[in-house]
PDB file of C-alpha atoms in Angstrom:
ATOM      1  CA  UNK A   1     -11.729 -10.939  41.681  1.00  0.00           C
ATOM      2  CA  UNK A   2     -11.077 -10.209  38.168  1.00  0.00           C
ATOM      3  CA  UNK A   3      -9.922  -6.737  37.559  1.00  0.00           C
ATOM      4  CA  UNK A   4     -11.385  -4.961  34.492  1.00  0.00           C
ATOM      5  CA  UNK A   5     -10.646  -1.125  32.729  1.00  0.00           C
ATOM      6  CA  UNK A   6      -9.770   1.391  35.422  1.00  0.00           C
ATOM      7  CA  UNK A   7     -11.119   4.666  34.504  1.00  0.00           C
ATOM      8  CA  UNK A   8      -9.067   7.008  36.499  1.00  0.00           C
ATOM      9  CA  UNK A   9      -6.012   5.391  35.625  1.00  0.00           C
ATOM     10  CA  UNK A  10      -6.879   4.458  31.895  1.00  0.00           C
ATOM     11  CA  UNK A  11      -5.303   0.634  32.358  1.00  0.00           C
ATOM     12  CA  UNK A  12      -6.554  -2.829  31.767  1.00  0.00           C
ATOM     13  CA  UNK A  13      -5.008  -5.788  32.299  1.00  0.00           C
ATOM     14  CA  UNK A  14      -3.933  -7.819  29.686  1.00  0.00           C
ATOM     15  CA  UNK A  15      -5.419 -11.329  29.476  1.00  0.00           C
ATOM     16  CA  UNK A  16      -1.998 -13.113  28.569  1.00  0.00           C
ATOM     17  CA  UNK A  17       0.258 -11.761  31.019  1.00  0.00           C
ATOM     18  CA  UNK A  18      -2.058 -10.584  33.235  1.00  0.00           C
ATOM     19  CA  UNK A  19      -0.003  -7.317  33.778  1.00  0.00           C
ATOM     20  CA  UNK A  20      -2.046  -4.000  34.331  1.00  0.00           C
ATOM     21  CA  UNK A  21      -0.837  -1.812  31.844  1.00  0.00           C
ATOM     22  CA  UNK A  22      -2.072   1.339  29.957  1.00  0.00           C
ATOM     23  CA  UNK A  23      -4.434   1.434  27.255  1.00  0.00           C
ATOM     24  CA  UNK A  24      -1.012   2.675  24.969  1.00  0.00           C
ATOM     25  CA  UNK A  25       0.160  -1.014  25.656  1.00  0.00           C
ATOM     26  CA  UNK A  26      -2.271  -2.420  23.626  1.00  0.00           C
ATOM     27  CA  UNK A  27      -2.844  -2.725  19.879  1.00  0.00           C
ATOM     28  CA  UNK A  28      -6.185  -0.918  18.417  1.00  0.00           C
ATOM     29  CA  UNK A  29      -8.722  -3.203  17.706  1.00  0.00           C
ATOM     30  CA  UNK A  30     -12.261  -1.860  16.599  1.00  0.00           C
ATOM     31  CA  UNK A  31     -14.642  -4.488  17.892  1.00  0.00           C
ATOM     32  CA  UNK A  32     -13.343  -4.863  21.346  1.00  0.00           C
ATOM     33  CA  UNK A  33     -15.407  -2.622  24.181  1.00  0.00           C
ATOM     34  CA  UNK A  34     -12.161  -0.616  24.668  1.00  0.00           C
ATOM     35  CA  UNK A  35     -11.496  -0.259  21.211  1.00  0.00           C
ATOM     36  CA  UNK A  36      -7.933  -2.552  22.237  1.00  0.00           C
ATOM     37  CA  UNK A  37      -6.542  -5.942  21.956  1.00  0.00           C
ATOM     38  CA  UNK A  38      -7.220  -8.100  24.692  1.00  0.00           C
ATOM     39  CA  UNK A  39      -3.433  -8.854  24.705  1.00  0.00           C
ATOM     40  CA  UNK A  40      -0.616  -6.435  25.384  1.00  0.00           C
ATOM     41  CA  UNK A  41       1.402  -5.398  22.212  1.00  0.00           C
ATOM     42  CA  UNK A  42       4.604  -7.424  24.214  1.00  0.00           C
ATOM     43  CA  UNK A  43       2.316 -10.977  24.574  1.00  0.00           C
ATOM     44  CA  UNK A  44       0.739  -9.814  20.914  1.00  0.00           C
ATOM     45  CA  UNK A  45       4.715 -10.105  19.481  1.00  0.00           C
ATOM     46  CA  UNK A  46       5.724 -13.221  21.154  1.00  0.00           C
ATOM     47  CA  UNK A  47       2.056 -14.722  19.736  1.00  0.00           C
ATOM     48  CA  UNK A  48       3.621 -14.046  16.278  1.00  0.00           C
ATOM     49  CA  UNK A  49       7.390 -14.901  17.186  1.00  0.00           C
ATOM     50  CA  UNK A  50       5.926 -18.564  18.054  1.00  0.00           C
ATOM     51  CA  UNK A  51       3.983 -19.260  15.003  1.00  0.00           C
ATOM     52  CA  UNK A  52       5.906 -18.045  11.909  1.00  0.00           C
ATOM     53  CA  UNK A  53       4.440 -20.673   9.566  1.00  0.00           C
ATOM     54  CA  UNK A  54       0.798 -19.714  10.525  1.00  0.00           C
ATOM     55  CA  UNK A  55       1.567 -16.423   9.817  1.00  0.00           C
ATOM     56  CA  UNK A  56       3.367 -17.099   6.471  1.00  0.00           C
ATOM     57  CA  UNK A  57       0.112 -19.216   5.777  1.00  0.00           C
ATOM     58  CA  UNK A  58      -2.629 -16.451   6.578  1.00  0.00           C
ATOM     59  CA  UNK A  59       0.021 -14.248   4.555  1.00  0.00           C
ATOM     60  CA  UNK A  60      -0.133 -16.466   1.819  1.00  0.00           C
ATOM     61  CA  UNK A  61      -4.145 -16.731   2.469  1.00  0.00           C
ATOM     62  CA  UNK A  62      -4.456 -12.992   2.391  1.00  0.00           C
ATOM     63  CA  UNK A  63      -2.523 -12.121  -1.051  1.00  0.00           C
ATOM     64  CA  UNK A  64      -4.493 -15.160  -3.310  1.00  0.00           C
ATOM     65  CA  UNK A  65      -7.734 -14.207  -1.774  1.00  0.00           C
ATOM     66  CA  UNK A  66      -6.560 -10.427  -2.553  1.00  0.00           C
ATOM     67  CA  UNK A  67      -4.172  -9.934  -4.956  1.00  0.00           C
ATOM     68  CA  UNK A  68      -4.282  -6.388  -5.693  1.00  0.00           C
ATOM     69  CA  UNK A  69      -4.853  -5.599  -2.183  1.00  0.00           C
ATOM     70  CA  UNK A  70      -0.917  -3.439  -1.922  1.00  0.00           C
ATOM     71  CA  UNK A  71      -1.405  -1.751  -5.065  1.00  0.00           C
ATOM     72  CA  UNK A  72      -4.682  -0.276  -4.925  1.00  0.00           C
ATOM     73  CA  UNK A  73      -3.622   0.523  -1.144  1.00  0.00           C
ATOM     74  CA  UNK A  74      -0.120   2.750  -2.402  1.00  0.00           C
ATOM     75  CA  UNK A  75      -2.488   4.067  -5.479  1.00  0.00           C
ATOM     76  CA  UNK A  76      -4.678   4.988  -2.870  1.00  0.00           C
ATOM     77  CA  UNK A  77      -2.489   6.618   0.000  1.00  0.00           C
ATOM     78  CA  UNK A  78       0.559   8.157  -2.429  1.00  0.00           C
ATOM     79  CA  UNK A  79      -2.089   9.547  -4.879  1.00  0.00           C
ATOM     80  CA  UNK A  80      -5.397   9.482  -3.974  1.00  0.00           C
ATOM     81  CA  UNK A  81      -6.928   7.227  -6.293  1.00  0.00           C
ATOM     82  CA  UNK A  82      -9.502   4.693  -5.970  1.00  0.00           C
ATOM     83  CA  UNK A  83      -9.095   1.104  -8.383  1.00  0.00           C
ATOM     84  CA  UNK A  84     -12.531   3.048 -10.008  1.00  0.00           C
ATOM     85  CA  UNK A  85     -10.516   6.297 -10.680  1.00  0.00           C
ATOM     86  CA  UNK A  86      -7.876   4.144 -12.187  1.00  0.00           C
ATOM     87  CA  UNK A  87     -10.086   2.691 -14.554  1.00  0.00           C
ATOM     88  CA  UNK A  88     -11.395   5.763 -15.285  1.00  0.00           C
ATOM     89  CA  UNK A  89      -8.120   6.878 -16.988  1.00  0.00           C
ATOM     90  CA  UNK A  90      -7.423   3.938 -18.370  1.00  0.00           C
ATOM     91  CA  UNK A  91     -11.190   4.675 -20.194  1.00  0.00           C
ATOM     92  CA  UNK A  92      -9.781   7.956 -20.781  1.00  0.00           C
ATOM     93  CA  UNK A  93      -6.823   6.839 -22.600  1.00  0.00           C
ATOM     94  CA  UNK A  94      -8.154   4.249 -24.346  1.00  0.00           C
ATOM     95  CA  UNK A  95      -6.344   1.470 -22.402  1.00  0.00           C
ATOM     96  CA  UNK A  96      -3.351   2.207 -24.083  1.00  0.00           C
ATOM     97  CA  UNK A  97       0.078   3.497 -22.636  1.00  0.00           C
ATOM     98  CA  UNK A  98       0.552   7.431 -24.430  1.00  0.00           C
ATOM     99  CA  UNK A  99       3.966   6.655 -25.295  1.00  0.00           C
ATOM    100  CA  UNK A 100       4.610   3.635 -26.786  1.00  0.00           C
ATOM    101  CA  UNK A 101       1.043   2.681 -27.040  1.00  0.00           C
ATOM    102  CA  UNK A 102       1.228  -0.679 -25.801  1.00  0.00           C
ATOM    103  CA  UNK A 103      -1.768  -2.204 -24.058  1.00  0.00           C
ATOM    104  CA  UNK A 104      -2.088  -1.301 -20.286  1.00  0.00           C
ATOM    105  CA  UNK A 105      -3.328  -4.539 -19.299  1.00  0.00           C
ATOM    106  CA  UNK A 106      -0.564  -6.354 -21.052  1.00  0.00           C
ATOM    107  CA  UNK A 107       2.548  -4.379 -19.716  1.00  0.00           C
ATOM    108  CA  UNK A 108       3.465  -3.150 -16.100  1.00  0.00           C
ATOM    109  CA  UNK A 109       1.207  -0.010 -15.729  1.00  0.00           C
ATOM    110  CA  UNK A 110       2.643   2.958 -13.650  1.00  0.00           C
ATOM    111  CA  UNK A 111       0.342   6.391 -12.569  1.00  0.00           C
ATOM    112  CA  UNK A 112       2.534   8.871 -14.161  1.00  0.00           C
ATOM    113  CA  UNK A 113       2.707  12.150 -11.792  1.00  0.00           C
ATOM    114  CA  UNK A 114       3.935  15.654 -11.715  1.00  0.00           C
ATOM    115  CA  UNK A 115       7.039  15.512  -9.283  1.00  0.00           C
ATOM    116  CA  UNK A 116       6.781  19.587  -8.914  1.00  0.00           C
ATOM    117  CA  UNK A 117       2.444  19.709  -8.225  1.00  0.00           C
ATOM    118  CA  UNK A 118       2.332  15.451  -7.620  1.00  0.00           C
ATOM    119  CA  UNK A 119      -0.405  16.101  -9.485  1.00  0.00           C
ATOM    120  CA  UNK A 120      -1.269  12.449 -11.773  1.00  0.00           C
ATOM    121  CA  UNK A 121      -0.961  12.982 -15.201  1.00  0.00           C
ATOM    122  CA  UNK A 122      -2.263   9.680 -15.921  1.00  0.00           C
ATOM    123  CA  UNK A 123      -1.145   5.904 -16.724  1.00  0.00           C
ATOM    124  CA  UNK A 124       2.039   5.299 -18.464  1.00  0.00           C
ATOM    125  CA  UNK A 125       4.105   1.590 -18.957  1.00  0.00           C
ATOM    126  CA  UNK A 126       6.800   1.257 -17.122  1.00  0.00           C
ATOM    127  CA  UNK A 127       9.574   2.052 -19.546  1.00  0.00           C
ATOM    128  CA  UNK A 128       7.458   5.301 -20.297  1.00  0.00           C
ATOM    129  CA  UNK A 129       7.820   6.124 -16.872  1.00  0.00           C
ATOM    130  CA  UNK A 130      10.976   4.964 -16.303  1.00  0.00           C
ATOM    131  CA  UNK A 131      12.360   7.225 -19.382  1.00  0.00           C
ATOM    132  CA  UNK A 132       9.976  10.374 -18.376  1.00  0.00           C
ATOM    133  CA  UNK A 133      11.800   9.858 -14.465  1.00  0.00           C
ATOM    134  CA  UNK A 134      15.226   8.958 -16.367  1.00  0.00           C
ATOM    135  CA  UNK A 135      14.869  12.581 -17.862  1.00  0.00           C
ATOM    136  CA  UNK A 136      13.842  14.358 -15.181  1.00  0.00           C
ATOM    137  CA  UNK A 137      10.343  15.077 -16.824  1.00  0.00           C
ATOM    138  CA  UNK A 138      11.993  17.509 -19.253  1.00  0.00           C
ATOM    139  CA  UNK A 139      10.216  17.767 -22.791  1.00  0.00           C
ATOM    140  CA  UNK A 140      13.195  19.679 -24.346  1.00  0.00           C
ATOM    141  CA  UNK A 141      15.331  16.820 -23.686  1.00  0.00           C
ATOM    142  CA  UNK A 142      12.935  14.401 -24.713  1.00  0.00           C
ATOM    143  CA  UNK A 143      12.567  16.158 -28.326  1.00  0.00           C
ATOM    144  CA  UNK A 144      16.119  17.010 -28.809  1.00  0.00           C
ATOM    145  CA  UNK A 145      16.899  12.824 -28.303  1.00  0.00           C
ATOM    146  CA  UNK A 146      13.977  12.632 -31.016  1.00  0.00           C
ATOM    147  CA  UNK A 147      15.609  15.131 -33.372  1.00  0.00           C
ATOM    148  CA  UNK A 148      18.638  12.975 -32.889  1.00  0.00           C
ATOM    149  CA  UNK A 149      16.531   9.653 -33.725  1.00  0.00           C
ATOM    150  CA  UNK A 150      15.471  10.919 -36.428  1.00  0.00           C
ATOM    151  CA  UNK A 151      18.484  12.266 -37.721  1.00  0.00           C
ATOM    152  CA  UNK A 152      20.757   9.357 -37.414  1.00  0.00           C
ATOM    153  CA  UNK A 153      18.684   6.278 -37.469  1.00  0.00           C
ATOM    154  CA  UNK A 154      15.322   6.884 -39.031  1.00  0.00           C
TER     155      UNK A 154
END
């Protein structure tokens, strides 16, 4: 007789192994009944061990068929922002970097952020944020290497 979810208990057993194990041995999965793999997270590794060129290939599958899919993910989960709130400062500046005032959708684009608040200031290129970082977001340093500019070279 097959043995299914014990309630008291909270185990299952898993359908590659056939171990009874608890629920915590098994990945989340949504659409299953239990809301876990059918597969405990052990047999669930050794699935992927075996098949590393599968994998590679559903990799590969996964970032053509989404390529932005990792940076609107970190936009989303270090800043809060949608790909929509993105383009809504990109709107908002004119789709232009406020520093150099290249093109955003020519150069690298970077969301430009308050390190004190990490509140987003809005869209820089990556030099721009790479010399705003470089300078530890200080604006007297930034206009005193100006001044200099402009007395020396300009």
């Amino acid at each position: 007789m097959r043995t299914i979810f014990n309630m008291e208990t909270k185990t299952k057993p898993c359908s590659t192994c056939k171990d009874i194990l608890p629920l915590e041995d098994f990945y989340p999965h949504k659409r299953m009944r239990l809301g876990r793999q059918p597969n405990c997270k052990n047999c669930s590794r050794q699935w992927h061990r075996d098949r590393p060129d599968y994998i590679r290939l559903k990799n590969a599958q996964f970032k053509e068929k989404y390529p932005k899919y990792h940076l609107n993910w970190q936009r989303k989960s270090k800043y809060g922002l949608s790909p929509d709130d993105i383009e809504e400062i990109r709107v908002k500046q004119d789709r232009k970097c406020p520093g150099c005032k290249q093109d955003l959708l020519i150069v690298k684009e970077c969301v430009d952020h308050d390190h004190s608040t990490g509140l987003v200031r809005g869209l820089l290129c990556d030099d721009c944020n790479v010399a705003l970082g470089r300078l530890k977001d200080n604006s007297a340093t930034l206009l005193n290497l100006a001044a200099y500019l402009k007395e020396n070279y300009l």
